[in-house]
């Protein structure tokens, strides 16, 4: 059994990954770097398999960004081992840095200096030594929420969906939509009496919806809040929604579970 603190590095630039690993080895000799990954999907898969104590995630990687990998990891983390401490690594001193400051979480800027990484190591050792129940999952989710960019200028809100059903174009009042579900290059529009496809993305669709009525509850799902009958948590802590007029359940990402907290 490995009693050492373990870490995974996800960085698509090999030289930067090797430099980060070498610096960590020098500043934190007891840290065991169990894997280095070159893209986001590999980082997600290896993190689930190895369950390291610490993740160093580059924010911009091919396949999945560090933020996307962290969000999916939060959804799929098997436990019972505590969720890892996550340090995001970025080359861009932009909104993300301010958001991390506000969220009191950690990040490091490229190129990573010894002084800055030393402070990160001290912070990680303190957090690991006093890791709260849940392993810092709540802190990570707050961190990710802070990084969700504010919507740009809002276009005119949709009142009607024109969706293809076979050879027809079906006119669907927006109030009749129970939820929108991302399907590759399409979005599936689900109502009480059927489904239809529109050729757009959830990212493009979301700003056109009334955010007091339509809530994003997962990377791939937006629900009509008026259609939510109940939110139920299973024995593993996973949250699903029961909708009026449909038997199928809608899964809620941990990132959006706060929307369904009791008043």
mmCIF file of N, CA, C and O in Angstrom, residues 151-162 174 204-214:
data_model
loop_
_atom_site.group_PDB
_atom_site.id
_atom_site.type_symbol
_atom_site.label_atom_id
_atom_site.label_comp_id
_atom_site.label_asym_id
_atom_site.label_seq_id
_atom_site.Cartn_x
_atom_site.Cartn_y
_atom_site.Cartn_z
ATOM 1 N N UNK A 151 -22.580 35.415 -19.043
ATOM 2 C CA UNK A 151 -23.046 35.431 -20.424
ATOM 3 C C UNK A 151 -22.797 36.777 -21.074
ATOM 4 O O UNK A 151 -22.829 37.818 -20.416
ATOM 5 N N UNK A 152 -22.563 36.731 -22.374
ATOM 6 C CA UNK A 152 -22.383 37.965 -23.137
ATOM 7 C C UNK A 152 -23.739 38.636 -23.299
ATOM 8 O O UNK A 152 -24.725 38.232 -22.682
ATOM 9 N N UNK A 153 -23.769 39.676 -24.098
ATOM 10 C CA UNK A 153 -25.024 40.378 -24.335
ATOM 11 C C UNK A 153 -26.108 39.376 -24.728
ATOM 12 O O UNK A 153 -25.927 38.562 -25.628
ATOM 13 N N UNK A 154 -27.235 39.438 -24.009
ATOM 14 C CA UNK A 154 -28.265 38.421 -24.184
ATOM 15 C C UNK A 154 -29.084 38.687 -25.445
ATOM 16 O O UNK A 154 -29.636 39.778 -25.610
ATOM 17 N N UNK A 155 -29.184 37.704 -26.347
ATOM 18 C CA UNK A 155 -30.023 37.891 -27.525
ATOM 19 C C UNK A 155 -31.493 37.808 -27.141
ATOM 20 O O UNK A 155 -31.839 37.537 -25.989
ATOM 21 N N UNK A 156 -32.341 38.051 -28.117
ATOM 22 C CA UNK A 156 -33.778 37.982 -27.866
ATOM 23 C C UNK A 156 -34.152 36.578 -27.405
ATOM 24 O O UNK A 156 -33.675 35.583 -27.943
ATOM 25 N N UNK A 157 -35.012 36.517 -26.378
ATOM 26 C CA UNK A 157 -35.358 35.213 -25.818
ATOM 27 C C UNK A 157 -36.302 34.458 -26.738
ATOM 28 O O UNK A 157 -37.197 35.037 -27.361
ATOM 29 N N UNK A 158 -36.116 33.159 -26.758
ATOM 30 C CA UNK A 158 -36.953 32.295 -27.579
ATOM 31 C C UNK A 158 -38.339 32.147 -26.950
ATOM 32 O O UNK A 158 -38.468 31.999 -25.735
ATOM 33 N N UNK A 159 -39.346 32.177 -27.779
ATOM 34 C CA UNK A 159 -40.696 31.861 -27.322
ATOM 35 C C UNK A 159 -41.219 30.621 -28.024
ATOM 36 O O UNK A 159 -42.200 30.014 -27.578
ATOM 37 N N UNK A 160 -40.530 30.247 -29.108
ATOM 38 C CA UNK A 160 -40.986 29.124 -29.928
ATOM 39 C C UNK A 160 -39.768 28.389 -30.476
ATOM 40 O O UNK A 160 -38.800 29.011 -30.914
ATOM 41 N N UNK A 161 -39.825 27.066 -30.411
ATOM 42 C CA UNK A 161 -38.770 26.235 -30.985
ATOM 43 C C UNK A 161 -39.275 25.658 -32.302
ATOM 44 O O UNK A 161 -40.355 25.069 -32.360
ATOM 45 N N UNK A 162 -38.502 25.821 -33.369
ATOM 46 C CA UNK A 162 -38.831 25.202 -34.656
ATOM 47 C C UNK A 162 -37.906 24.000 -34.836
ATOM 48 O O UNK A 162 -36.702 24.172 -35.075
ATOM 49 N N UNK A 174 -42.085 27.367 -26.095
ATOM 50 C CA UNK A 174 -40.975 27.158 -25.165
ATOM 51 C C UNK A 174 -41.464 26.656 -23.806
ATOM 52 O O UNK A 174 -40.783 25.875 -23.133
ATOM 53 N N UNK A 204 -24.971 27.679 -27.406
ATOM 54 C CA UNK A 204 -25.634 28.714 -28.203
ATOM 55 C C UNK A 204 -27.070 28.922 -27.744
ATOM 56 O O UNK A 204 -27.616 30.031 -27.813
ATOM 57 N N UNK A 205 -27.693 27.848 -27.274
ATOM 58 C CA UNK A 205 -29.098 27.917 -26.892
ATOM 59 C C UNK A 205 -29.304 28.625 -25.550
ATOM 60 O O UNK A 205 -30.261 29.399 -25.377
ATOM 61 N N UNK A 206 -28.415 28.373 -24.618
ATOM 62 C CA UNK A 206 -28.625 28.825 -23.236
ATOM 63 C C UNK A 206 -28.897 30.331 -23.113
ATOM 64 O O UNK A 206 -29.817 30.738 -22.395
ATOM 65 N N UNK A 207 -28.132 31.209 -23.804
ATOM 66 C CA UNK A 207 -28.397 32.649 -23.632
ATOM 67 C C UNK A 207 -29.756 33.090 -24.164
ATOM 68 O O UNK A 207 -30.214 34.190 -23.839
ATOM 69 N N UNK A 208 -30.389 32.250 -24.991
ATOM 70 C CA UNK A 208 -31.683 32.615 -25.566
ATOM 71 C C UNK A 208 -32.849 32.189 -24.676
ATOM 72 O O UNK A 208 -34.005 32.415 -25.017
ATOM 73 N N UNK A 209 -32.551 31.567 -23.541
ATOM 74 C CA UNK A 209 -33.590 31.069 -22.642
ATOM 75 C C UNK A 209 -33.706 31.952 -21.409
ATOM 76 O O UNK A 209 -32.725 32.568 -20.968
ATOM 77 N N UNK A 210 -34.886 31.999 -20.842
ATOM 78 C CA UNK A 210 -35.130 32.735 -19.599
ATOM 79 C C UNK A 210 -34.439 31.976 -18.463
ATOM 80 O O UNK A 210 -34.855 30.867 -18.103
ATOM 81 N N UNK A 211 -33.385 32.567 -17.904
ATOM 82 C CA UNK A 211 -32.614 31.829 -16.891
ATOM 83 C C UNK A 211 -33.352 31.681 -15.571
ATOM 84 O O UNK A 211 -32.899 30.955 -14.687
ATOM 85 N N UNK A 212 -34.479 32.380 -15.404
ATOM 86 C CA UNK A 212 -35.276 32.137 -14.203
ATOM 87 C C UNK A 212 -36.158 30.897 -14.380
ATOM 88 O O UNK A 212 -36.669 30.351 -13.403
ATOM 89 N N UNK A 213 -36.315 30.456 -15.632
ATOM 90 C CA UNK A 213 -37.150 29.288 -15.907
ATOM 91 C C UNK A 213 -36.328 28.070 -16.313
ATOM 92 O O UNK A 213 -36.642 26.957 -15.887
ATOM 93 N N UNK A 214 -35.304 28.288 -17.132
ATOM 94 C CA UNK A 214 -34.512 27.162 -17.636
ATOM 95 C C UNK A 214 -33.158 27.141 -16.945
ATOM 96 O O UNK A 214 -32.403 28.112 -17.012
#
